[in-house]
CSV table of C-alpha atoms and ligand atoms in Angstrom, one decimal:
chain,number,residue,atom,x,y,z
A,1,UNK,CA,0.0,0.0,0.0
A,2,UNK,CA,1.1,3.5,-1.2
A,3,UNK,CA,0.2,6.1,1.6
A,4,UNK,CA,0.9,9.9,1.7
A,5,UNK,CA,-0.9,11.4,4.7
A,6,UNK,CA,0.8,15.2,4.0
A,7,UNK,CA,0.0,17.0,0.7
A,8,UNK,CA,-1.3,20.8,-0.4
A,9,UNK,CA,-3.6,22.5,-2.9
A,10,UNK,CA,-4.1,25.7,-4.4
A,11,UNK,CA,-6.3,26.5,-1.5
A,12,UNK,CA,-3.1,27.1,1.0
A,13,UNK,CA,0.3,27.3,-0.6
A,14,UNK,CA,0.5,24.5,-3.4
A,15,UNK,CA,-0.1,25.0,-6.7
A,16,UNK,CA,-2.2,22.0,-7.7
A,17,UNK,CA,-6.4,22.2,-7.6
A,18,UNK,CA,-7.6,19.3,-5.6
A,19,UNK,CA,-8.5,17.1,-8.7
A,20,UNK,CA,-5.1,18.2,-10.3
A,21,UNK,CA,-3.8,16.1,-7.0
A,22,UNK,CA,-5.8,13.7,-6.9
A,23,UNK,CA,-5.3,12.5,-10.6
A,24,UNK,CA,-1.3,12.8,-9.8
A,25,UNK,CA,-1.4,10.8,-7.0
A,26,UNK,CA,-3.0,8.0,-8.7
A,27,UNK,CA,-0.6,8.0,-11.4
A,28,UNK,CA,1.5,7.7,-8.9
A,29,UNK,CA,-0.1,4.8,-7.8
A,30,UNK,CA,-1.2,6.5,-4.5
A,31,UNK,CA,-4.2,3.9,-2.3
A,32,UNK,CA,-4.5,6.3,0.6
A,33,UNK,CA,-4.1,10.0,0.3
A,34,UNK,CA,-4.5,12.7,3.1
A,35,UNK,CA,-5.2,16.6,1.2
A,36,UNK,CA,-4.0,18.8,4.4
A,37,UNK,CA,-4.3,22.3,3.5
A,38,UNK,CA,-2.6,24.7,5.9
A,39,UNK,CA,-5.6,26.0,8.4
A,40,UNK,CA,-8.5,24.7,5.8
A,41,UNK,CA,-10.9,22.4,4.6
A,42,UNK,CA,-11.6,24.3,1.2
A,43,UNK,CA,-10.2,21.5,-1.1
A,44,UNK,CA,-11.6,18.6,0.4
A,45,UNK,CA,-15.0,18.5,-1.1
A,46,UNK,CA,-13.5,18.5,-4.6
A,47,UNK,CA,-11.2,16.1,-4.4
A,48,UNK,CA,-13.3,13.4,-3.0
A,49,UNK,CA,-15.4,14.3,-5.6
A,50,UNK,CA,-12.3,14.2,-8.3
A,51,UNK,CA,-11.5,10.8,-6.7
A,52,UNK,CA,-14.7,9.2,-7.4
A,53,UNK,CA,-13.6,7.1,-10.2
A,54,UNK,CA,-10.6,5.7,-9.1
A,55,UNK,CA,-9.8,2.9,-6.6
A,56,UNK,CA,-8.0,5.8,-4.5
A,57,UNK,CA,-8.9,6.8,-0.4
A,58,UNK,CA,-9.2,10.5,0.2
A,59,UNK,CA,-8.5,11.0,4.1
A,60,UNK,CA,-9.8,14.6,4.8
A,61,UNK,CA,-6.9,16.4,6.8
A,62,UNK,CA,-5.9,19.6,7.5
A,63,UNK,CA,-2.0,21.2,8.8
A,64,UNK,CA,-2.8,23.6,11.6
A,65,UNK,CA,-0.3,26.2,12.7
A,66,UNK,CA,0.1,26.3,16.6
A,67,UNK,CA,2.4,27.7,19.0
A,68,UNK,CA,4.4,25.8,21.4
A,69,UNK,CA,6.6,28.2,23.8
A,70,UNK,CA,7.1,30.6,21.0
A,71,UNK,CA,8.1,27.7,18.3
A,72,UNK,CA,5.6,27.7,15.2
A,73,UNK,CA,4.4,23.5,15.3
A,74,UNK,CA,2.5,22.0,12.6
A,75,UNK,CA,0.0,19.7,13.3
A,76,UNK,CA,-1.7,17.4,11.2
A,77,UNK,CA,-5.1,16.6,11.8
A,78,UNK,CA,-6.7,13.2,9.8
A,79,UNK,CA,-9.8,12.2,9.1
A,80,UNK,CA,-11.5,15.0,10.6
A,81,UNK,CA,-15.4,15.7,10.3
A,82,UNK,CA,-15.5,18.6,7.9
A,83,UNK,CA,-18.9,20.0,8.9
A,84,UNK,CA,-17.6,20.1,12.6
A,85,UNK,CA,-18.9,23.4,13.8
A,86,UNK,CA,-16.0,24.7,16.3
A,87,UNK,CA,-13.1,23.7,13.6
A,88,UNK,CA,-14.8,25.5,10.9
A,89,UNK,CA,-15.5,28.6,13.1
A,90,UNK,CA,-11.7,28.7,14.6
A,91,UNK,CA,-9.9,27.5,11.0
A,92,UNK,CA,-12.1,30.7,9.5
A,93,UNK,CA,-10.4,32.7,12.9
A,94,UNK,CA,-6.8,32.0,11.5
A,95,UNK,CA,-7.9,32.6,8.1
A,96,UNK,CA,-8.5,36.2,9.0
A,97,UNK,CA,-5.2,36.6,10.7
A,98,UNK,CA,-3.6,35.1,8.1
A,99,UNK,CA,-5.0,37.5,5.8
A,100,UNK,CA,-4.4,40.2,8.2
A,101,UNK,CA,-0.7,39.3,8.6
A,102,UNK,CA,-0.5,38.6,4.4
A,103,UNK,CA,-1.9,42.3,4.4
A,104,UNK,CA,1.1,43.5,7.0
A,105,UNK,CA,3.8,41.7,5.0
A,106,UNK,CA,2.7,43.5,2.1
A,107,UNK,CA,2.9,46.8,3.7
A,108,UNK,CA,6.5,46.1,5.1
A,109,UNK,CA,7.9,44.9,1.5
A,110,UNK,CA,6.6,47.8,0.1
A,111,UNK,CA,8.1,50.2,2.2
A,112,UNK,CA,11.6,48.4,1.8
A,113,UNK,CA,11.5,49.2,-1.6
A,114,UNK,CA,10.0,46.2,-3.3
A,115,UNK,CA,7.0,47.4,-5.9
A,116,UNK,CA,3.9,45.0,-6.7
A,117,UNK,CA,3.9,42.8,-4.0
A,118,UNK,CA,-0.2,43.0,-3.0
A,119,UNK,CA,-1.0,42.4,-6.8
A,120,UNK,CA,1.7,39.8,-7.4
A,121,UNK,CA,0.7,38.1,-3.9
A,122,UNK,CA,-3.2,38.4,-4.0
A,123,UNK,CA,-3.3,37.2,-7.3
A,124,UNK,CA,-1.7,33.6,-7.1
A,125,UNK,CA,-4.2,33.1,-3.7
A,126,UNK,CA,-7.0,30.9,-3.9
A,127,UNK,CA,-7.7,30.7,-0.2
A,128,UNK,CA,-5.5,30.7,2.6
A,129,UNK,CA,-2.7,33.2,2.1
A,130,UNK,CA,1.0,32.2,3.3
A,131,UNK,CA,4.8,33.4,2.9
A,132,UNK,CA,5.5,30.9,0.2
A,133,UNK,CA,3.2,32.9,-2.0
A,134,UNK,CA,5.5,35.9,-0.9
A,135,UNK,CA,8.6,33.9,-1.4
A,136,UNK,CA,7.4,33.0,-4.8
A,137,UNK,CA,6.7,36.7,-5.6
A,138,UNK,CA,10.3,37.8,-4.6
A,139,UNK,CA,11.7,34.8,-7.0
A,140,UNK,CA,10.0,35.5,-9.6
A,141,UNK,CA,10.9,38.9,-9.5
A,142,UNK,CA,14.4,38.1,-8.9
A,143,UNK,CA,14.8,39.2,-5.3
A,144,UNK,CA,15.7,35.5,-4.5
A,145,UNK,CA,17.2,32.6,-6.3
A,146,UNK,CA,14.9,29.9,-4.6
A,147,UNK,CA,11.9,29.9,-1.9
A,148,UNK,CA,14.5,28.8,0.5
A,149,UNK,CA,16.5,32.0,0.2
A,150,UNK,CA,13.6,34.6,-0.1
A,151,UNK,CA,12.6,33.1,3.6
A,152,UNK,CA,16.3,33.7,4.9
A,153,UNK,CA,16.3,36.9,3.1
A,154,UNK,CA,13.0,38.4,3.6
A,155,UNK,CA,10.8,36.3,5.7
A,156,UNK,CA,12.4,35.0,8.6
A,157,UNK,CA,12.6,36.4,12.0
A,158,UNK,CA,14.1,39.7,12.0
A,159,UNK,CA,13.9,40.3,8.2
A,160,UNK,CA,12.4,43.0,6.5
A,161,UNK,CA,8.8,41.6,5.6
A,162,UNK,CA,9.1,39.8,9.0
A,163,UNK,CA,5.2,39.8,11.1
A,164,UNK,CA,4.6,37.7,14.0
A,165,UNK,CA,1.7,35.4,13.3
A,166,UNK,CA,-1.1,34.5,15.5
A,167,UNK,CA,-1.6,30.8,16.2
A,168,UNK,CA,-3.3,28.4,18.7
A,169,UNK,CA,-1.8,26.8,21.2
A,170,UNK,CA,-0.2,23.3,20.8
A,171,UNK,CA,-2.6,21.9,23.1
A,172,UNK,CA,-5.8,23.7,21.9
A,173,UNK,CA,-5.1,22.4,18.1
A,174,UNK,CA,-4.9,19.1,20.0
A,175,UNK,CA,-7.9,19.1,21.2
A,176,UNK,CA,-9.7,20.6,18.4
A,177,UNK,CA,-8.6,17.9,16.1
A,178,UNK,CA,-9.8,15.2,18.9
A,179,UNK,CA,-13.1,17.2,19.2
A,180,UNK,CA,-13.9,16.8,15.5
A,181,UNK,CA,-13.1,13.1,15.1
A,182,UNK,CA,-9.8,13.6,14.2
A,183,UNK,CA,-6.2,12.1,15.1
A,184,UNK,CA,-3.6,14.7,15.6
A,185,UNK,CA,-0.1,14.4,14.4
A,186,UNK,CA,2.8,16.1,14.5
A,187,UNK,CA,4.4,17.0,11.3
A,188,UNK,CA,8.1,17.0,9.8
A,189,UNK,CA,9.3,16.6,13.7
A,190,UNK,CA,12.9,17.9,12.7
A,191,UNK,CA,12.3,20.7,11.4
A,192,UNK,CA,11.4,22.8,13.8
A,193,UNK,CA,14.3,24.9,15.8
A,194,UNK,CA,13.9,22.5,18.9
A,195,UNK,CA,16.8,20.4,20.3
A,196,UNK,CA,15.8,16.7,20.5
A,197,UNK,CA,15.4,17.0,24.2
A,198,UNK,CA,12.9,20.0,24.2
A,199,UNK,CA,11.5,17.8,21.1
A,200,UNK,CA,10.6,15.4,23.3
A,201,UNK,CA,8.8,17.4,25.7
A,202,UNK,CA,7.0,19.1,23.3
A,203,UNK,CA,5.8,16.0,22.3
A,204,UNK,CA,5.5,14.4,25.7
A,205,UNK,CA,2.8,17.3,25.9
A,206,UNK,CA,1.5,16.9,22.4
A,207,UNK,CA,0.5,13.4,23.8
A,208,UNK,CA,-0.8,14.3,27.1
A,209,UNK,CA,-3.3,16.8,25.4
A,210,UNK,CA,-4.5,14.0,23.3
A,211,UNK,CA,-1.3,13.8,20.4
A,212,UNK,CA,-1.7,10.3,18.6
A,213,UNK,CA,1.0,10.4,16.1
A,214,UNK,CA,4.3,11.9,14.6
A,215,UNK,CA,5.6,11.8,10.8
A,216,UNK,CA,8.1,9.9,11.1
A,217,UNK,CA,8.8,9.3,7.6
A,218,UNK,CA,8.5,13.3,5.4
A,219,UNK,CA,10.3,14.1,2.3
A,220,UNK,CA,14.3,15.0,2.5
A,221,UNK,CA,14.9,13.8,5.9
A,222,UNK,CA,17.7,11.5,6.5
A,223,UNK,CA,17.4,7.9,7.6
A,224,UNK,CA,19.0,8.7,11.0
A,225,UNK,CA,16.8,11.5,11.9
A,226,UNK,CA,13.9,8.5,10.6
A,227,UNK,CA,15.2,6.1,13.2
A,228,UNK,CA,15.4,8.8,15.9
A,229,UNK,CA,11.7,9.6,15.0
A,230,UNK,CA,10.6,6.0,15.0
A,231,UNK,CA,12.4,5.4,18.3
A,232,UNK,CA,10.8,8.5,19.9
A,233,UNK,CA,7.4,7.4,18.4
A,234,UNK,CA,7.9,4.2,20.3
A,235,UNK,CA,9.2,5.4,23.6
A,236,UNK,CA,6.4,8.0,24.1
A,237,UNK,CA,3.5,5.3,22.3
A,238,UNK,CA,2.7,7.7,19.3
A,239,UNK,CA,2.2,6.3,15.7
A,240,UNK,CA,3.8,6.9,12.6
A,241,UNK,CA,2.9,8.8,10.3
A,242,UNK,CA,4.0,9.2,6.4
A,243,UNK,CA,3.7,12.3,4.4
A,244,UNK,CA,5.5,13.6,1.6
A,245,UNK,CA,4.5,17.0,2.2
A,246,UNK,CA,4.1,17.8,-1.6
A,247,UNK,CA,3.3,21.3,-2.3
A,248,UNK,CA,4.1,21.1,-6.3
A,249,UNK,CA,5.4,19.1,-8.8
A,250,UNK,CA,9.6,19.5,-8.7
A,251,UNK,CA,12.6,17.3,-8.8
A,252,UNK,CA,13.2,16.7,-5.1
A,253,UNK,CA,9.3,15.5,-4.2
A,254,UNK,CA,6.8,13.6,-4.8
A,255,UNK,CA,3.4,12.1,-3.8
A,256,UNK,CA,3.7,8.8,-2.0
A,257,UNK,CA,7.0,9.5,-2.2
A,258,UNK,CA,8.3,9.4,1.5
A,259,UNK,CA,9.2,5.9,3.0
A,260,UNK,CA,10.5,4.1,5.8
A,261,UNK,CA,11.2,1.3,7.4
A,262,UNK,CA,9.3,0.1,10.1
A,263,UNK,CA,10.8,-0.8,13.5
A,264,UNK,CA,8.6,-3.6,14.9
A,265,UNK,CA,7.4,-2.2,18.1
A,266,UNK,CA,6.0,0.6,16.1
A,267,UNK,CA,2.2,1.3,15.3
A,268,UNK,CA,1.2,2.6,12.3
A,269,UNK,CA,-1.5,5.6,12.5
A,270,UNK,CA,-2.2,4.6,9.0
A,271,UNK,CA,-3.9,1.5,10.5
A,272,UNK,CA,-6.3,4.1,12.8
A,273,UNK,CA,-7.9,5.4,9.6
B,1,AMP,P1,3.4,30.1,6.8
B,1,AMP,O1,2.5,29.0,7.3
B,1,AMP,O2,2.5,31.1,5.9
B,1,AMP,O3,4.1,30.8,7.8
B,1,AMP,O4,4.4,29.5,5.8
B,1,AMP,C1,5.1,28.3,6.1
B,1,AMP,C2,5.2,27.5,4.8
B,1,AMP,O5,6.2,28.1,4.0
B,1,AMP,C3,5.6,26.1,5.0
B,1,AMP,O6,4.5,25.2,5.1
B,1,AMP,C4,6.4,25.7,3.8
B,1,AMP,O7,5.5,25.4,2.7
B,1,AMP,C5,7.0,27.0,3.4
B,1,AMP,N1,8.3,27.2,3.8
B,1,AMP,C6,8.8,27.5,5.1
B,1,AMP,N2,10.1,27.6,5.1
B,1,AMP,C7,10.5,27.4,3.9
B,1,AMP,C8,11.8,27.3,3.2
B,1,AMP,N3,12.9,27.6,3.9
B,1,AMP,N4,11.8,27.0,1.9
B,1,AMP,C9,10.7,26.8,1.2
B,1,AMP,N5,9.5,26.9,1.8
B,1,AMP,C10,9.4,27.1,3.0
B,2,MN,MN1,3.4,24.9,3.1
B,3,MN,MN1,4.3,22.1,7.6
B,4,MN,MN1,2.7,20.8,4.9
């Protein structure tokens, strides 16, 4: 079985509609596929309807921003009951701040000196707005060489079109997950700027407040930081999770790309679905 539990649309920051995703991951010979959006549900609709015809599972997901003493997380949150009331009303709450903060990004390349950003930005959004649509702006207009840079450069902490977001708390996107069916896990675990021990604790909490899994396997992370994942996975009784993370078609992903292998012990949260 082909699984890929992390992927995005044109509704957050990827570039694909939902059926343009769906038909790609079954050429790619995808059986299970999770579409998690950052903070929305938008796409899901469409590509369960796009994946009507085909022999391929469409998980409805969604990748939550959340705060965890000061550190941006993202959690995943699978299988989750779309017309569930309080998720809709708080994902629509971070939609406005992320509009509001797309708005103050704006303002602040502007005023360094970079022309066009609101129309450049606006128009590549389909729903909710983030800095990659910023970073591809400023590549495209030859401020950066890659998205990568135009973060360091421009979008990071301290940089010019720097604004603090507004997320929930670790614990609160836990337990709205839970609330609407869902199974909350922790995405791309090492890639956050935690040390492995405060790693641990974050998801020591992550579990108390109702955490079920971490991606253990995510595209363009090494097998050792795999094992360290599986291990942790085991030690603190948290699934694993697989997720390429696919945001648009390039050389260095894929969907149902991401693999591992899997240590005994471990549970799969693949097998909760
Ligand atoms: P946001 O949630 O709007 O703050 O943006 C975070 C998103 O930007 C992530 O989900 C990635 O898709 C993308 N991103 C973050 N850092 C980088 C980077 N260094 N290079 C490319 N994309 C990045
Ligand atoms: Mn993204
Ligand atoms: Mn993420
Ligand atoms: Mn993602």
């Amino acid at each position: 079985m082909k699984i890929d539990l992390h992927t995005h649309t044109y509704y957050s920051d990827g570039v694909l509609s939902p059926a343009e995703l769906v038909q790609r991951a079954v050429e790619k010979q995808v059986d299970v596929l999770a579409l998690t959006d950052h903070d929305t549900l938008m796409g899901i609709d469409e590509a369960i309807l796009a994946a009507k015809s085909h022999a391929i599972r469409i998980i409805p997901g969604v990748e939550i921003s959340c705060l965890w003493r000061e550190q941006t997380i993202h959690m995943i949150g699978l299988n989750v009951d779309m017309s569930h009331q309080p998720l809709r009303e708080k994902l629509d709450g971070v939609m406005h701040s992320r509009q509001n903060r797309a708005e103050q990004i704006a303002k602040k390349l502007t005023k360094f000196g970079i022309p066009g950003v609101e129309e450049g930005v606006f128009r590549q959004v389909k729903g909710v707005p983030g800095r990659l649509h910023f970073a591809r702006y400023l590549v495209s207009k030859g401020y950066a060489t890659a998205p990568g840079k135009a973060f360091k450069q421009f979008l990071a902490r301290g940089k010019a079109g720097y604004f603090k977001s507004e997320w929930m708390s670790l614990a609160d996107a836990a337990t709205l997950i839970r609330d609407a069916g869902g199974l909350p896990v922790i995405a791309h675990p090492r890639r956050y700027d935690l040390t492995l021990k405060k790693t641990t604790t974050m998801l020591e909490e992550f579990k108390a407040a109702g955490g079920e899994g971490i991606e253990v396997a995510t595209t363009n992370q090494n097998k050792s930081d795999q094992l360290l994942m599986s291990r942790l996975a085991i030690q603190l009784d948290l699934a694993m999770s697989i997720g390429s993370d696919f945001h648009e078609p390039c050389a260095y992903n894929e969907l149902g790309k991401a693999s591992f292998l899997i240590p005994v012990e471990g549970r799969l949260i693949s097998d909760m679905l």
